Amino acid sequence: MQQDFDGQHLSDQDDNVLVFAADTEAADEPLASWTVLIVDDDAEIHQITKLALRDFNFQQHKLNFISAYSGAEARELLAKNHDIALILLDVVMETDDAGLTLVRYIRDTLHNNLVRIILRTGQPGQAPEQRVVQDYDINDYRAKTELTVQRLNTSVMSALRSYVAIEQLAQLNASLEQQVQARTAELQQSNQQLQQTLAELEAGERAGKQVQFKMLPPADFNMAQFQFTHALYPSEFMSGDFVDYFAADEHKVVFYIADVSGHGVASAFVTVYLKRFISASLERYRRGSSAMLTDPAALLAALNTELLLEKIGKYIALFYAVLDTRSGEITYANAGAFPWPLLLREQDSGYLPLKSTPVGMFDFTAYTNRRLQLLQGNRLLLFSDGILDLLPQQTTEQKLHYLQQTSLQQHDIAALLQALAIDPDKPLPDDLTILTLSWH
């Protein structure tokens, strides 16, 4: 007989039942965890790291540690464990550059761009931080002496967030792919490029930028007498802006410019959603099951409904249009995009004002189709609002007037940016996108 914590007596049989039940529960419901590989030739570092991170918790997951004491041993563990989310890696082990060599092996030989890597060194002078961060695909680089418990926890938290973001991007693409069964040759090629890029993701946001830019159309696109060009410059690695144009059929071209609220990864994810939504509409249009693709107002209304149902928490300022190459007529609708489209022609030029609300904001919003007749020699320019932040004038009206006058004298995007004194290679306060349509 024994006593429990309340002083009550339990029989040996009861003890056995309770112990058996606890063992069964533990076996049936193991704690979820992130797998972390510690690679260091100092056993004490392994112990200190585990102690410092013993209470770590991210998304209801604890940490599961596995240890390697050399680069060679780490290679063996990487071959056996395919769920490693993070590697805490020493630089100097069996050789002075054993850790750096292992980074190259992981990225270039294993092609594992998902696992996050934090380099730690006890000899900072052996591998200078600036060169290592520039030349190697890592997430963080720290001297062991500066890694307090708080800083170590912060670095691990940041790395796991990046790991989850990349994994979610891949899962989002896979989920959307299941909804689109039959593809045209053009769409199949686009999906293959996206899948290939996702499989070759590099670290963090840099990899996300590669994915996003693979979805963009060619820089120049011609159909009949019409030419489309575009340029997109993100303010961060990934952009909340997006632009696209493509042939819906032999006589119609769809084109649009979008600006998702916010910046960076979260906004960029919504551009992936937008691309897939329109791709699905294109598939239905070519099957003859829906004409929504060529009805801008109807498409914007459907997209608005979808965004609100999905509760994405982002809205999109979007100008969407369809060009009939036989007549030069454009049917368009605006969902809060500003500046408005700029029409340039010999007799007169000006903006096409159409006030409206971005998609994903309100469930009562209605959108209206407008029509515009282009003539030979006309040009249509679309800008994201990032261009206004780069102009020196004080008021929006002054900026718009200056933009119109400068655009009249320039006939390509590079010349226009130069005339506006905008250098897209320098850091930008906001994403910048330009789309042009010309009738030659």
XYZ file of C-alpha atoms in Angstrom:
440
model
C 0.000 0.000 0.000
C 1.157 3.617 -0.678
C -0.213 7.111 -0.119
C -1.152 9.638 -2.792
C -0.639 13.416 -2.378
C -3.956 13.754 -0.451
C -2.980 11.111 2.065
C -5.409 8.555 0.642
C -4.318 4.913 0.335
C -4.156 3.176 -3.052
C -3.907 -0.552 -3.561
C -1.039 -2.085 -5.507
C -3.563 -3.036 -8.149
C -4.757 0.579 -8.405
C -1.143 1.698 -8.675
C -0.586 -0.635 -11.595
C -3.727 0.554 -13.360
C -2.731 4.209 -12.945
C 0.832 3.665 -14.129
C -0.387 1.665 -17.124
C -2.893 4.395 -18.054
C -0.226 7.115 -17.857
C 2.155 5.070 -20.019
C -0.595 4.503 -22.587
C -1.468 8.191 -22.745
C 2.150 9.173 -23.186
C 2.578 6.610 -25.951
C -0.613 7.603 -27.771
C -0.110 11.367 -27.527
C 3.577 12.248 -27.964
C 4.448 15.924 -27.632
C 4.910 17.704 -30.963
C 8.394 19.103 -31.463
C 10.785 20.872 -33.822
C 13.918 18.837 -34.557
C 17.122 20.800 -33.892
C 20.560 19.477 -34.866
C 23.447 20.771 -32.729
C 26.799 20.435 -34.505
C 29.787 21.282 -32.267
C 32.959 19.486 -31.205
C 32.589 20.760 -27.638
C 30.291 18.521 -25.597
C 29.763 21.287 -23.066
C 28.227 23.506 -25.766
C 25.649 20.785 -26.419
C 24.740 20.667 -22.745
C 24.576 24.458 -22.369
C 22.431 24.832 -25.486
C 19.921 22.210 -24.345
C 19.771 23.810 -20.922
C 19.230 27.306 -22.326
C 16.423 26.103 -24.617
C 14.790 23.577 -22.305
C 11.643 25.730 -21.853
C 11.453 26.940 -25.451
C 8.000 26.697 -27.063
C 6.895 27.820 -30.526
C 3.426 27.065 -31.917
C 2.841 24.543 -29.108
C 5.971 22.635 -30.152
C 8.962 21.955 -27.934
C 12.472 21.267 -29.239
C 13.848 17.788 -29.966
C 17.662 17.845 -29.985
C 20.030 15.553 -31.868
C 23.784 15.993 -31.627
C 26.770 15.724 -33.942
C 30.359 16.421 -32.902
C 31.884 16.886 -36.350
C 30.936 17.857 -39.873
C 31.206 14.251 -41.026
C 28.896 13.017 -38.275
C 26.426 15.765 -39.156
C 26.304 14.534 -42.760
C 25.309 11.072 -41.562
C 22.529 12.468 -39.361
C 21.219 14.655 -42.185
C 20.947 11.585 -44.395
C 18.863 9.778 -41.750
C 16.714 12.662 -40.475
C 14.609 14.533 -43.021
C 12.570 16.600 -40.558
C 15.358 18.792 -39.176
C 14.042 22.347 -38.943
C 17.121 24.091 -37.538
C 20.878 23.514 -37.314
C 23.015 25.234 -34.647
C 26.396 24.906 -36.322
C 29.926 25.531 -35.063
C 32.398 26.949 -37.606
C 35.682 25.433 -36.392
C 35.626 21.684 -35.692
C 37.797 18.991 -37.316
C 39.029 21.722 -39.662
C 39.014 25.524 -39.471
C 36.167 25.712 -41.995
C 34.288 22.483 -41.227
C 31.068 24.367 -40.479
C 31.220 26.449 -43.660
C 31.932 23.325 -45.706
C 28.860 21.683 -44.186
C 26.711 24.689 -45.190
C 27.840 24.268 -48.815
C 27.105 20.533 -48.623
C 23.571 21.111 -47.281
C 22.635 23.776 -49.838
C 24.512 22.630 -52.965
C 24.729 18.833 -52.638
C 21.631 17.947 -50.640
C 19.710 20.849 -52.197
C 18.075 21.376 -48.826
C 16.974 25.009 -48.865
C 14.319 24.566 -46.185
C 16.368 23.856 -43.053
C 17.428 27.017 -41.180
C 21.099 27.390 -40.192
C 22.547 29.501 -37.363
C 26.356 29.626 -37.346
C 28.079 29.938 -33.976
C 31.783 30.484 -33.510
C 34.169 30.805 -30.632
C 36.781 32.359 -32.944
C 35.084 35.283 -34.777
C 38.311 36.322 -36.489
C 38.654 32.926 -38.144
C 35.594 33.565 -40.333
C 34.701 37.288 -40.555
C 30.976 37.915 -40.159
C 30.534 40.173 -43.216
C 32.121 37.674 -45.606
C 30.299 34.679 -44.150
C 26.847 36.326 -44.255
C 27.476 37.488 -47.830
C 28.881 34.218 -49.210
C 26.881 31.566 -47.353
C 23.149 30.826 -47.244
C 22.617 31.087 -43.484
C 20.045 32.720 -41.224
C 22.256 34.112 -38.472
C 25.911 34.287 -37.443
C 26.844 34.774 -33.811
C 29.903 34.623 -31.597
C 29.344 32.155 -28.772
C 30.332 34.815 -26.251
C 27.453 37.084 -27.292
C 24.781 34.365 -27.305
C 22.980 34.961 -24.038
C 19.992 32.791 -23.214
C 17.674 35.557 -24.429
C 19.553 36.098 -27.699
C 19.717 32.370 -28.360
C 15.967 32.060 -27.805
C 15.346 35.052 -30.096
C 17.567 33.665 -32.868
C 15.905 30.238 -32.703
C 12.426 31.806 -32.721
C 13.266 33.918 -35.786
C 14.731 30.939 -37.654
C 11.696 28.720 -36.961
C 9.326 31.455 -38.133
C 11.238 31.603 -41.415
C 11.098 27.791 -41.658
C 7.306 27.801 -41.155
C 6.802 30.613 -43.698
C 8.622 28.722 -46.455
C 6.855 25.469 -45.575
C 3.459 27.227 -45.638
C 4.240 28.693 -49.054
C 4.905 25.218 -50.426
C 1.733 23.871 -48.782
C -0.315 26.769 -50.186
C 0.895 26.051 -53.684
C 0.188 22.315 -53.333
C -3.351 23.009 -52.055
C -4.138 25.372 -54.892
C -2.707 22.941 -57.444
C -5.276 20.327 -56.392
C -8.105 22.707 -57.378
C -6.874 23.138 -60.948
C -6.933 19.809 -62.813
C -6.836 20.495 -66.531
C -4.226 22.959 -67.722
C -3.370 24.505 -71.037
C 0.221 24.174 -72.198
C 0.915 27.762 -71.144
C -0.448 27.237 -67.620
C 1.307 23.877 -67.265
C 4.627 25.540 -68.006
C 3.909 28.261 -65.457
C 3.039 25.708 -62.772
C 6.120 23.631 -63.508
C 8.306 26.696 -63.158
C 6.651 27.568 -59.865
C 7.012 24.019 -58.520
C 10.625 23.878 -59.614
C 11.328 27.206 -57.934
C 9.602 26.096 -54.741
C 11.765 22.960 -54.719
C 14.880 25.145 -55.001
C 13.942 27.662 -52.339
C 16.842 29.452 -50.785
C 16.889 31.070 -47.378
C 13.919 33.051 -46.106
C 12.554 35.973 -48.070
C 15.232 35.775 -50.771
C 13.747 32.445 -51.842
C 10.242 33.881 -51.712
C 11.303 36.650 -54.099
C 12.463 34.053 -56.616
C 9.084 32.303 -56.420
C 7.157 35.509 -56.907
C 9.217 36.763 -59.849
C 8.822 33.420 -61.622
C 5.077 34.121 -61.764
C 5.533 37.424 -63.590
C 4.868 37.676 -67.340
C 7.670 38.328 -69.854
C 9.045 41.880 -69.756
C 7.759 42.437 -73.299
C 4.646 40.882 -74.824
C 3.201 41.549 -78.293
C -0.184 40.586 -79.727
C -1.424 41.949 -83.044
C -0.403 45.653 -83.081
C -0.279 45.933 -79.299
C 2.767 45.794 -77.025
C 2.809 45.283 -73.255
C 5.827 45.974 -71.014
C 6.269 46.064 -67.261
C 8.750 46.593 -64.439
C 8.397 45.583 -60.770
C 10.773 46.681 -58.012
C 10.072 45.428 -54.451
C 10.862 47.567 -51.435
C 11.875 44.395 -49.579
C 12.916 40.947 -50.811
C 9.315 40.098 -51.644
C 6.701 42.426 -53.101
C 3.081 43.209 -52.261
C 2.718 44.475 -55.842
C 1.930 42.232 -58.788
C 1.415 42.682 -62.534
C 0.328 40.311 -65.299
C -0.863 40.125 -68.902
C -1.721 37.124 -71.049
C -3.815 36.061 -74.053
C -7.245 34.830 -72.996
C -7.980 33.729 -76.561
C -6.880 34.716 -80.073
C -8.462 38.185 -79.848
C -8.437 39.176 -76.166
C -5.649 40.047 -73.759
C -6.177 40.278 -70.000
C -3.938 42.674 -68.069
C -3.941 43.915 -64.489
C -1.857 45.628 -61.834
C -2.314 44.899 -58.115
C -1.089 46.331 -54.827
C -1.689 44.242 -51.688
C -1.918 46.118 -48.404
C 1.311 46.005 -46.414
C 4.743 44.781 -47.466
C 6.944 41.709 -47.363
C 6.158 38.015 -47.037
C 2.542 38.226 -45.823
C 1.516 40.523 -48.682
C 3.508 38.475 -51.188
C 1.549 35.358 -50.195
C -1.644 37.154 -51.248
C -0.180 37.826 -54.725
C 0.264 34.047 -55.054
C -3.404 33.636 -54.121
C -4.394 36.295 -56.690
C -2.373 34.613 -59.454
C -4.013 31.247 -58.723
C -7.498 32.759 -58.613
C -7.093 34.311 -62.056
C -5.387 31.186 -63.416
C -8.412 29.127 -62.324
C -10.703 31.648 -64.054
C -8.600 31.339 -67.224
C -8.956 27.564 -67.140
C -12.758 27.791 -66.842
C -12.903 30.395 -69.628
C -10.945 28.196 -72.032
C -13.149 25.216 -71.162
C -16.176 27.350 -71.987
C -17.701 26.953 -68.524
C -17.394 30.599 -67.443
C -16.939 33.999 -69.121
C -16.054 35.790 -65.872
C -12.411 36.175 -66.945
C -13.391 38.764 -69.577
C -15.925 40.556 -67.362
C -13.754 42.754 -65.099
C -16.530 43.874 -62.756
C -17.784 40.306 -62.237
C -14.274 38.988 -61.614
C -13.513 41.699 -59.039
C -16.803 40.984 -57.258
C -16.025 37.248 -57.120
C -12.494 37.902 -55.861
C -13.847 40.262 -53.196
C -16.205 37.529 -51.974
C -13.448 34.910 -51.899
C -11.031 37.112 -49.924
C -13.679 37.898 -47.326
C -14.690 34.229 -46.990
C -11.063 33.142 -46.581
C -10.520 35.863 -43.936
C -7.040 36.519 -45.276
C -6.874 39.862 -43.488
C -5.426 41.675 -46.509
C -7.053 43.746 -49.221
C -5.924 44.350 -52.806
C -6.040 47.574 -54.815
C -6.510 46.165 -58.316
C -7.035 47.553 -61.830
C -8.240 44.785 -64.160
C -8.865 45.133 -67.902
C -9.495 43.178 -71.115
C -8.232 44.392 -74.507
C -9.966 43.357 -77.748
C -7.155 43.395 -80.316
C -9.601 43.525 -83.228
C -11.102 46.874 -82.258
C -8.685 48.331 -79.735
C -11.492 48.580 -77.170
C -10.618 48.097 -73.505
C -13.179 46.959 -70.948
C -11.949 47.709 -67.430
C -12.948 47.976 -63.786
C -11.079 49.461 -60.866
C -10.899 48.198 -57.290
C -9.239 51.073 -55.486
C -6.087 51.257 -57.641
C -4.381 54.667 -57.568
C -2.893 56.531 -59.409
C -5.577 56.010 -62.025
C -4.541 54.787 -65.486
C -2.806 57.480 -67.553
C -3.950 57.682 -71.200
C -1.443 59.381 -73.532
C -2.580 60.495 -76.985
C -1.764 63.291 -79.406
C -4.862 65.460 -79.074
C -5.231 65.194 -75.311
C -3.952 63.148 -72.415
C -5.124 62.520 -68.890
C -6.003 60.106 -66.135
C -9.068 57.854 -66.198
C -10.639 58.562 -62.777
C -12.715 55.754 -61.333
C -13.113 55.813 -57.562
C -13.807 52.463 -55.913
C -12.915 50.192 -53.003
C -10.152 47.540 -52.899
C -11.211 43.886 -53.007
C -11.235 42.084 -49.668
C -12.342 45.125 -47.666
C -16.175 45.303 -47.651
C -18.895 42.773 -48.516
C -21.208 45.435 -49.940
C -18.785 46.787 -52.553
C -19.983 46.835 -56.183
C -17.743 47.238 -59.235
C -18.527 48.843 -62.595
C -17.284 48.095 -66.105
C -16.045 51.013 -68.180
C -14.955 51.065 -71.821
C -12.134 52.894 -73.520
C -11.433 53.090 -77.266
C -7.716 53.133 -78.043
C -6.438 54.594 -81.288
C -3.230 53.814 -83.089
C -0.373 55.690 -81.433
C -2.100 55.789 -78.029
C -0.358 54.607 -74.868
C -1.816 53.537 -71.538
C 0.364 53.651 -68.396
C -0.472 52.002 -65.062
C 1.429 52.696 -61.836
C 1.308 51.359 -58.300
C 1.101 54.063 -55.629
C 4.765 53.521 -54.756
C 5.722 55.936 -57.541
C 4.084 58.850 -55.726
C 6.399 58.369 -52.731
C 9.394 58.894 -55.022
C 8.332 62.176 -56.608
C 9.594 65.444 -55.058
C 6.407 67.539 -55.325
C 4.480 68.472 -52.191
C 0.876 67.568 -53.082
C -0.672 64.575 -54.823
C -2.080 66.824 -57.546
C 1.381 68.219 -58.254
C 2.872 64.725 -58.356
C 0.223 63.500 -60.813
C 0.733 66.497 -63.099
C 4.507 66.044 -63.078
C 4.142 62.326 -63.782
C 1.814 63.010 -66.735
C 4.063 65.650 -68.297
C 7.183 63.521 -67.935
C 5.453 60.417 -69.351
C 4.491 62.308 -72.504
C 8.143 62.746 -73.420
C 9.364 59.196 -72.641
C 8.477 56.032 -74.523
C 9.955 53.229 -72.400
C 10.056 52.457 -68.686
C 13.816 52.811 -68.232
C 13.825 56.278 -69.846
C 10.815 57.323 -67.773
C 12.471 56.309 -64.498
C 15.628 58.161 -65.481
C 13.636 61.299 -66.345
C 11.860 61.061 -62.981
C 15.268 60.701 -61.233
C 14.211 57.330 -59.776
C 16.941 54.738 -59.224
C 15.180 51.372 -58.614
C 18.461 49.790 -57.481
C 18.415 51.920 -54.342
C 16.181 51.110 -51.347
C 12.566 52.073 -52.031
C 10.010 53.273 -49.453
C 7.289 51.219 -51.157
C 6.968 48.592 -53.885
C 7.084 50.151 -57.359
C 5.338 48.659 -60.409
C 4.760 50.090 -63.904
C 2.765 48.544 -66.780
C 2.545 50.051 -70.274
C 0.269 49.280 -73.249
C 1.046 50.753 -76.687
C -0.690 50.516 -80.053
C 1.932 50.721 -82.804
